[in-house]
Amino acid sequence: MEIKAAIVKEKSGRFSVETVTLSDPRPDEVLVRIVGSGVCHTDLVVRDQYVPIPLPIVLGHEGAGVVESVGRDVTRFRKGDRVVLSYHSCGHCPSCEEGAPAYCDHLMANNFSGKRVDGSPSITLAGKEISANFFQQSSFATHALATSRNVVKVPDSVSLEDLPLYGPFGCGIQTGAGAVLNTLNPRAGTSIVVFGAGSVGLSAVMAARLAGCTTIVAVDLNQARLDLALTLGATHVVNGKADDPVDFVRSITGGRGADYSLETTAVPRVLRQSVECLHARGVCGSIGLPPAGTEVTLDMLSILFGRTLRGIIEGDSVPTIFINRLIALHQQGRFPVDRIMTHYRFDEINKAVEETEKGHAIKAVLHME
């Protein structure tokens, strides 16, 4: 079928909305009419070729939409289901079978190859194959092919009008919230420092409030985002331009340091601060995505005396479970993630990207309809 898709044709290039041809769904695939998709940092690092998937490519991996049709082997979904699309996992490797699909042995191959799982293409432009199947969806388009492994049915209480704002739950939102609720799992009354007040970091701030943390520090260079963090659950904020975050955290914890920290920026010196602001047995979660080969230096004694540095993918989330838990919290008004979202028409995708990169938009959401 012919669909509209946003294509990047050259490194760091603009998105061009064009007509492409999408393959029919195979027996194990789900065809989804996309109504909205979040713009994520990961889309932009692939555009910039930090992760070198061949160009041209159709990106997008925070899609939300309505099932149009399913392949004959698909039994969990049917036409008309409202769904959110997330990352793909194989379902049969040791990590998947142990309940940790975010660490699937085939995560990179199945989400970053630009092809279907079997290596075949799904989109052509003017008769020529181009990269797609990003996170097995490529949701910067009016329609996307996905699989039963990365489609999440959402409650019938979610209106079609509200569905686009849940697209980002498929990656960025679940990454920040899950890093707190699933991985760090802080005890009530403890302290946490979140480095970076973007969509991932602010999701973590909101999750920390849900978890009962009583000291929640947000660190950023953008004062407007810090001001917003205070309304979303942060008890303290630090502007890294003016203050040293490590000294500040020590000052408000009686010199002891924080129980937990979360690094979302992928800046090496910030990761070091995230470790150094902890007390002796504190835990730092690292979720920023740097260019391949980025190195960081640490004082080995800071680790030797009990601190933990833990990498986290997709918030350690099992999407079919965790995304619907977050939706329920949002519907109850306890997880007000809509407050960090800015909405754009699909044909405004370059404006959405530009305002994201300038820091004007925290979480840009594209509306296809």
GROMACS .gro file of C-alpha atoms in nm:
model
  369
    1MET     CA    1   0.000   0.000   0.000
    2GLU     CA    2   0.106   0.360  -0.051
    3ILE     CA    3   0.159   0.561   0.266
    4LYS     CA    4   0.316   0.891   0.372
    5ALA     CA    5   0.645   0.866   0.561
    6ALA     CA    6   0.912   1.107   0.687
    7ILE     CA    7   1.247   1.013   0.535
    8VAL     CA    8   1.603   1.113   0.625
    9LYS     CA    9   1.822   1.084   0.316
   10GLU     CA   10   2.159   1.212   0.437
   11LYS     CA   11   2.352   1.238   0.761
   12SER     CA   12   2.201   1.506   0.989
   13GLY     CA   13   1.957   1.593   0.710
   14ARG     CA   14   1.604   1.722   0.729
   15PHE     CA   15   1.300   1.498   0.723
   16SER     CA   16   1.110   1.484   0.395
   17VAL     CA   17   0.748   1.363   0.400
   18GLU     CA   18   0.699   1.157   0.086
   19THR     CA   19   0.489   0.877  -0.057
   20VAL     CA   20   0.642   0.533  -0.014
   21THR     CA   21   0.521   0.177  -0.063
   22LEU     CA   22   0.472  -0.040   0.244
   23SER     CA   23   0.465  -0.418   0.212
   24ASP     CA   24   0.157  -0.618   0.307
   25PRO     CA   25   0.171  -0.767   0.657
   26ARG     CA   26   0.326  -1.113   0.676
   27PRO     CA   27   0.169  -1.393   0.885
   28ASP     CA   28   0.337  -1.271   1.206
   29GLU     CA   29   0.293  -0.897   1.149
   30VAL     CA   30   0.044  -0.631   1.255
   31LEU     CA   31  -0.047  -0.336   1.031
   32VAL     CA   32  -0.112  -0.024   1.241
   33ARG     CA   33  -0.258   0.306   1.128
   34ILE     CA   34  -0.043   0.554   1.317
   35VAL     CA   35  -0.227   0.845   1.478
   36GLY     CA   36   0.069   0.984   1.674
   37SER     CA   37   0.439   0.933   1.740
   38GLY     CA   38   0.683   1.084   1.984
   39VAL     CA   39   1.014   1.230   1.872
   40CYS     CA   40   1.296   1.069   2.072
   41HIS     CA   41   1.666   1.145   2.110
   42THR     CA   42   1.738   0.800   1.967
   43ASP     CA   43   1.572   0.897   1.638
   44LEU     CA   44   1.806   1.192   1.613
   45VAL     CA   45   2.126   1.003   1.695
   46VAL     CA   46   2.046   0.763   1.411
   47ARG     CA   47   1.973   1.058   1.183
   48ASP     CA   48   2.320   1.185   1.280
   49GLN     CA   49   2.464   0.836   1.224
   50TYR     CA   50   2.593   0.781   1.579
   51VAL     CA   51   2.429   0.444   1.514
   52PRO     CA   52   2.508   0.386   1.146
   53ILE     CA   53   2.193   0.237   0.995
   54PRO     CA   54   2.205   0.283   0.614
   55LEU     CA   55   2.032   0.592   0.477
   56PRO     CA   56   1.772   0.677   0.351
   57ILE     CA   57   1.562   0.565   0.646
   58VAL     CA   58   1.214   0.601   0.798
   59LEU     CA   59   1.261   0.651   1.172
   60GLY     CA   60   1.013   0.679   1.461
   61HIS     CA   61   0.979   0.433   1.749
   62GLU     CA   62   0.717   0.581   1.984
   63GLY     CA   63   0.411   0.509   1.774
   64ALA     CA   64   0.047   0.489   1.879
   65GLY     CA   65  -0.240   0.392   1.655
   66VAL     CA   66  -0.517   0.157   1.555
   67VAL     CA   67  -0.476  -0.196   1.421
   68GLU     CA   68  -0.580  -0.210   1.055
   69SER     CA   69  -0.514  -0.580   0.992
   70VAL     CA   70  -0.317  -0.874   1.128
   71GLY     CA   71  -0.132  -1.167   0.973
   72ARG     CA   72  -0.286  -1.513   0.996
   73ASP     CA   73  -0.056  -1.622   1.279
   74VAL     CA   74  -0.137  -1.323   1.502
   75THR     CA   75  -0.391  -1.410   1.773
   76ARG     CA   76  -0.343  -1.138   2.037
   77PHE     CA   77  -0.471  -0.846   1.831
   78ARG     CA   78  -0.758  -0.770   1.599
   79LYS     CA   79  -0.870  -0.491   1.371
   80GLY     CA   80  -0.974  -0.181   1.565
   81ASP     CA   81  -0.754  -0.237   1.870
   82ARG     CA   82  -0.590   0.079   2.001
   83VAL     CA   83  -0.223   0.015   2.056
   84VAL     CA   84   0.115   0.160   2.154
   85LEU     CA   85   0.430   0.037   1.979
   86SER     CA   86   0.750  -0.030   2.173
   87TYR     CA   87   1.086  -0.202   2.127
   88HIS     CA   88   1.120  -0.552   1.980
   89SER     CA   89   1.258  -0.857   2.159
   90CYS     CA   90   1.292  -1.211   2.027
   91GLY     CA   91   1.109  -1.387   2.310
   92HIS     CA   92   1.326  -1.699   2.314
   93CYS     CA   93   1.682  -1.601   2.418
   94PRO     CA   94   1.788  -1.647   2.783
   95SER     CA   95   1.728  -1.279   2.868
   96CYS     CA   96   1.376  -1.283   2.724
   97GLU     CA   97   1.289  -1.612   2.890
   98GLU     CA   98   1.414  -1.477   3.223
   99GLY     CA   99   1.179  -1.178   3.196
  100ALA     CA  100   1.437  -0.920   3.084
  101PRO     CA  101   1.341  -0.850   2.720
  102ALA     CA  102   1.518  -0.511   2.720
  103TYR     CA  103   1.845  -0.710   2.726
  104CYS     CA  104   1.742  -0.946   2.446
  105ASP     CA  105   2.043  -1.112   2.285
  106HIS     CA  106   1.916  -0.981   1.950
  107LEU     CA  107   1.818  -0.630   2.061
  108MET     CA  108   2.048  -0.442   1.823
  109ALA     CA  109   1.986  -0.667   1.524
  110ASN     CA  110   1.608  -0.659   1.565
  111ASN     CA  111   1.570  -0.287   1.640
  112PHE     CA  112   1.856  -0.116   1.455
  113SER     CA  113   1.911  -0.313   1.134
  114GLY     CA  114   1.669  -0.116   0.915
  115LYS     CA  115   1.510  -0.445   0.810
  116ARG     CA  116   1.253  -0.696   0.923
  117VAL     CA  117   1.369  -0.958   1.171
  118ASP     CA  118   1.442  -1.197   0.883
  119GLY     CA  119   1.650  -0.933   0.705
  120SER     CA  120   1.397  -0.846   0.434
  121PRO     CA  121   1.288  -0.489   0.353
  122SER     CA  122   0.937  -0.353   0.407
  123ILE     CA  123   0.944  -0.006   0.243
  124THR     CA  124   1.041   0.109  -0.103
  125LEU     CA  125   1.078   0.462  -0.235
  126ALA     CA  126   1.033   0.502  -0.610
  127GLY     CA  127   1.087   0.128  -0.647
  128LYS     CA  128   1.411   0.119  -0.442
  129GLU     CA  129   1.448  -0.044  -0.101
  130ILE     CA  130   1.519   0.192   0.191
  131SER     CA  131   1.583   0.130   0.560
  132ALA     CA  132   1.278   0.101   0.784
  133ASN     CA  133   1.150  -0.132   1.059
  134PHE     CA  134   1.318   0.095   1.315
  135PHE     CA  135   1.239  -0.075   1.648
  136GLN     CA  136   1.025  -0.295   1.419
  137GLN     CA  137   0.784  -0.006   1.356
  138SER     CA  138   0.922   0.310   1.184
  139SER     CA  139   0.631   0.517   1.312
  140PHE     CA  140   0.717   0.847   1.142
  141ALA     CA  141   0.455   0.743   0.890
  142THR     CA  142   0.083   0.712   0.845
  143HIS     CA  143   0.106   0.332   0.872
  144ALA     CA  144   0.358   0.093   1.023
  145LEU     CA  145   0.429  -0.279   1.031
  146ALA     CA  146   0.498  -0.425   1.375
  147THR     CA  147   0.498  -0.767   1.539
  148SER     CA  148   0.314  -0.923   1.830
  149ARG     CA  149   0.632  -0.880   2.035
  150ASN     CA  150   0.629  -0.499   2.023
  151VAL     CA  151   0.259  -0.411   2.010
  152VAL     CA  152   0.080  -0.322   2.335
  153LYS     CA  153  -0.299  -0.309   2.348
  154VAL     CA  154  -0.416  -0.016   2.560
  155PRO     CA  155  -0.742   0.005   2.758
  156ASP     CA  156  -1.067   0.078   2.579
  157SER     CA  157  -1.095   0.382   2.807
  158VAL     CA  158  -0.821   0.552   2.601
  159SER     CA  159  -0.995   0.773   2.347
  160LEU     CA  160  -0.868   0.807   1.992
  161GLU     CA  161  -0.809   1.175   2.067
  162ASP     CA  162  -0.586   1.094   2.366
  163LEU     CA  163  -0.405   0.802   2.206
  164PRO     CA  164  -0.114   1.004   2.053
  165LEU     CA  165   0.012   1.120   2.393
  166TYR     CA  166   0.070   0.756   2.492
  167GLY     CA  167   0.305   0.691   2.198
  168PRO     CA  168   0.608   0.817   2.396
  169PHE     CA  169   0.528   0.561   2.666
  170GLY     CA  170   0.675   0.307   2.421
  171CYS     CA  171   1.030   0.434   2.477
  172GLY     CA  172   1.129   0.762   2.644
  173ILE     CA  173   0.863   0.776   2.913
  174GLN     CA  174   0.894   0.411   3.013
  175THR     CA  175   1.273   0.446   3.010
  176GLY     CA  176   1.276   0.725   3.270
  177ALA     CA  177   0.991   0.599   3.484
  178GLY     CA  178   1.103   0.238   3.462
  179ALA     CA  179   1.461   0.320   3.561
  180VAL     CA  180   1.318   0.444   3.891
  181LEU     CA  181   1.027   0.208   3.951
  182ASN     CA  182   1.168  -0.112   3.802
  183THR     CA  183   1.548  -0.087   3.838
  184LEU     CA  184   1.644   0.144   4.123
  185ASN     CA  185   1.320   0.069   4.308
  186PRO     CA  186   1.390   0.326   4.580
  187ARG     CA  187   1.245   0.282   4.924
  188ALA     CA  188   1.004   0.545   5.051
  189GLY     CA  189   1.184   0.825   5.230
  190THR     CA  190   1.508   0.793   5.034
  191SER     CA  191   1.688   1.047   4.815
  192ILE     CA  192   1.749   1.053   4.440
  193VAL     CA  193   1.929   1.290   4.201
  194VAL     CA  194   1.819   1.303   3.837
  195PHE     CA  195   2.075   1.448   3.597
  196GLY     CA  196   1.899   1.591   3.291
  197ALA     CA  197   1.547   1.735   3.294
  198GLY     CA  198   1.437   1.626   2.948
  199SER     CA  199   1.148   1.391   2.886
  200VAL     CA  200   1.334   1.091   3.029
  201GLY     CA  201   1.459   1.279   3.334
  202LEU     CA  202   1.127   1.443   3.413
  203SER     CA  203   0.952   1.106   3.379
  204ALA     CA  204   1.201   0.981   3.637
  205VAL     CA  205   1.122   1.275   3.866
  206MET     CA  206   0.750   1.197   3.850
  207ALA     CA  207   0.822   0.828   3.915
  208ALA     CA  208   1.040   0.914   4.215
  209ARG     CA  209   0.749   1.103   4.366
  210LEU     CA  210   0.527   0.800   4.306
  211ALA     CA  211   0.786   0.580   4.478
  212GLY     CA  212   0.781   0.800   4.788
  213CYS     CA  213   1.127   0.956   4.764
  214THR     CA  214   1.138   1.255   4.996
  215THR     CA  215   1.446   1.424   4.848
  216ILE     CA  216   1.426   1.451   4.470
  217VAL     CA  217   1.693   1.667   4.305
  218ALA     CA  218   1.675   1.762   3.935
  219VAL     CA  219   1.993   1.887   3.764
  220ASP     CA  220   1.996   2.065   3.428
  221LEU     CA  221   2.131   2.372   3.246
  222ASN     CA  222   1.785   2.493   3.138
  223GLN     CA  223   1.618   2.694   3.415
  224ALA     CA  224   1.271   2.667   3.262
  225ARG     CA  225   1.293   2.288   3.277
  226LEU     CA  226   1.412   2.305   3.637
  227ASP     CA  227   1.117   2.528   3.726
  228LEU     CA  228   0.886   2.270   3.567
  229ALA     CA  229   1.059   1.990   3.758
  230LEU     CA  230   0.962   2.160   4.086
  231THR     CA  231   0.596   2.136   3.987
  232LEU     CA  232   0.629   1.769   3.891
  233GLY     CA  233   0.780   1.640   4.213
  234ALA     CA  234   1.136   1.769   4.251
  235THR     CA  235   1.210   1.901   4.598
  236HIS     CA  236   1.533   2.071   4.490
  237VAL     CA  237   1.687   2.181   4.161
  238VAL     CA  238   2.044   2.259   4.056
  239ASN     CA  239   2.143   2.466   3.755
  240GLY     CA  240   2.474   2.318   3.651
  241LYS     CA  241   2.582   2.653   3.507
  242ALA     CA  242   2.583   2.811   3.851
  243ASP     CA  243   2.637   2.537   4.108
  244ASP     CA  244   2.830   2.215   4.148
  245PRO     CA  245   2.571   1.934   4.174
  246VAL     CA  246   2.795   1.711   4.387
  247ASP     CA  247   2.859   1.983   4.644
  248PHE     CA  248   2.491   2.074   4.649
  249VAL     CA  249   2.377   1.716   4.709
  250ARG     CA  250   2.627   1.671   4.988
  251SER     CA  251   2.512   1.997   5.147
  252ILE     CA  252   2.147   1.888   5.166
  253THR     CA  253   2.229   1.534   5.284
  254GLY     CA  254   2.453   1.629   5.574
  255GLY     CA  255   2.762   1.538   5.374
  256ARG     CA  256   2.651   1.179   5.324
  257GLY     CA  257   2.539   1.185   4.961
  258ALA     CA  258   2.228   1.059   4.786
  259ASP     CA  259   2.086   0.708   4.796
  260TYR     CA  260   2.026   0.695   4.419
  261SER     CA  261   2.113   0.887   4.105
  262LEU     CA  262   2.009   0.867   3.742
  263GLU     CA  263   2.218   0.995   3.449
  264THR     CA  264   2.019   1.073   3.133
  265THR     CA  265   2.250   1.308   2.940
  266ALA     CA  266   2.521   1.073   2.805
  267VAL     CA  267   2.783   1.336   2.895
  268PRO     CA  268   3.089   1.166   3.053
  269ARG     CA  269   3.159   1.434   3.315
  270VAL     CA  270   2.792   1.424   3.420
  271LEU     CA  271   2.809   1.048   3.463
  272ARG     CA  272   3.107   1.099   3.693
  273GLN     CA  273   2.908   1.354   3.894
  274SER     CA  274   2.620   1.105   3.912
  275VAL     CA  275   2.852   0.855   4.081
  276GLU     CA  276   3.031   1.104   4.303
  277CYS     CA  277   2.710   1.251   4.448
  278LEU     CA  278   2.619   0.915   4.605
  279HIS     CA  279   2.686   0.789   4.954
  280ALA     CA  280   2.912   0.485   4.996
  281ARG     CA  281   2.648   0.227   4.904
  282GLY     CA  282   2.448   0.439   4.663
  283VAL     CA  283   2.332   0.323   4.321
  284CYS     CA  284   2.368   0.516   3.993
  285GLY     CA  285   2.161   0.423   3.690
  286SER     CA  286   2.303   0.521   3.349
  287ILE     CA  287   2.050   0.555   3.066
  288GLY     CA  288   2.191   0.823   2.833
  289LEU     CA  289   2.280   0.706   2.480
  290PRO     CA  290   2.628   0.833   2.378
  291PRO     CA  291   2.807   0.789   2.045
  292ALA     CA  292   2.981   0.453   2.019
  293GLY     CA  293   3.328   0.464   2.171
  294THR     CA  294   3.251   0.736   2.429
  295GLU     CA  295   3.467   0.682   2.737
  296VAL     CA  296   3.432   0.796   3.096
  297THR     CA  297   3.684   0.815   3.381
  298LEU     CA  298   3.603   0.739   3.744
  299ASP     CA  299   3.798   0.738   4.067
  300MET     CA  300   3.820   0.363   4.130
  301LEU     CA  301   3.790   0.422   4.504
  302SER     CA  302   3.444   0.570   4.445
  303ILE     CA  303   3.333   0.227   4.324
  304LEU     CA  304   3.548   0.014   4.555
  305PHE     CA  305   3.374   0.137   4.869
  306GLY     CA  306   3.035   0.008   4.770
  307ARG     CA  307   2.885   0.232   4.505
  308THR     CA  308   2.707   0.066   4.213
  309LEU     CA  309   2.698   0.189   3.852
  310ARG     CA  310   2.424   0.016   3.652
  311GLY     CA  311   2.337   0.051   3.285
  312ILE     CA  312   1.963   0.050   3.214
  313ILE     CA  313   1.783  -0.016   2.884
  314GLU     CA  314   1.416   0.076   2.829
  315GLY     CA  315   1.360   0.111   3.203
  316ASP     CA  316   1.388  -0.268   3.250
  317SER     CA  317   1.032  -0.269   3.124
  318VAL     CA  318   0.815  -0.552   3.001
  319PRO     CA  319   0.610  -0.322   2.774
  320THR     CA  320   0.281  -0.516   2.778
  321ILE     CA  321   0.273  -0.481   3.157
  322PHE     CA  322   0.451  -0.157   3.239
  323ILE     CA  323   0.304   0.072   2.971
  324ASN     CA  324  -0.050  -0.002   3.084
  325ARG     CA  325   0.048   0.058   3.447
  326LEU     CA  326   0.179   0.402   3.348
  327ILE     CA  327  -0.138   0.474   3.150
  328ALA     CA  328  -0.350   0.389   3.456
  329LEU     CA  329  -0.138   0.622   3.671
  330HIS     CA  330  -0.176   0.899   3.412
  331GLN     CA  331  -0.552   0.852   3.394
  332GLN     CA  332  -0.568   0.888   3.772
  333GLY     CA  333  -0.374   1.215   3.754
  334ARG     CA  334  -0.076   1.069   3.941
  335PHE     CA  335   0.164   1.072   3.647
  336PRO     CA  336   0.100   1.403   3.464
  337VAL     CA  337   0.334   1.336   3.174
  338ASP     CA  338   0.111   1.532   2.933
  339ARG     CA  339   0.254   1.847   3.092
  340ILE     CA  340   0.592   1.787   2.926
  341MET     CA  341   0.447   1.732   2.577
  342THR     CA  342   0.423   1.972   2.282
  343HIS     CA  343   0.206   1.869   1.988
  344TYR     CA  344   0.273   1.910   1.615
  345ARG     CA  345   0.113   1.812   1.285
  346PHE     CA  346   0.301   1.541   1.095
  347ASP     CA  347   0.407   1.789   0.828
  348GLU     CA  348   0.566   2.000   1.105
  349ILE     CA  349   0.819   1.728   1.186
  350ASN     CA  350   1.123   1.947   1.111
  351LYS     CA  351   0.983   2.219   1.337
  352ALA     CA  352   0.931   1.958   1.610
  353VAL     CA  353   1.290   1.837   1.574
  354GLU     CA  354   1.432   2.190   1.571
  355GLU     CA  355   1.240   2.293   1.883
  356THR     CA  356   1.346   1.971   2.054
  357GLU     CA  357   1.713   2.035   1.979
  358LYS     CA  358   1.687   2.396   2.098
  359GLY     CA  359   1.528   2.285   2.423
  360HIS     CA  360   1.195   2.456   2.353
  361ALA     CA  361   1.004   2.126   2.336
  362ILE     CA  362   1.066   1.860   2.599
  363LYS     CA  363   0.869   1.579   2.437
  364ALA     CA  364   0.746   1.653   2.085
  365VAL     CA  365   0.447   1.448   1.971
  366LEU     CA  366   0.353   1.426   1.603
  367HIS     CA  367  -0.012   1.386   1.504
  368MET     CA  368  -0.059   1.203   1.176
  369GLU     CA  369  -0.429   1.286   1.144
   0.00000   0.00000   0.00000
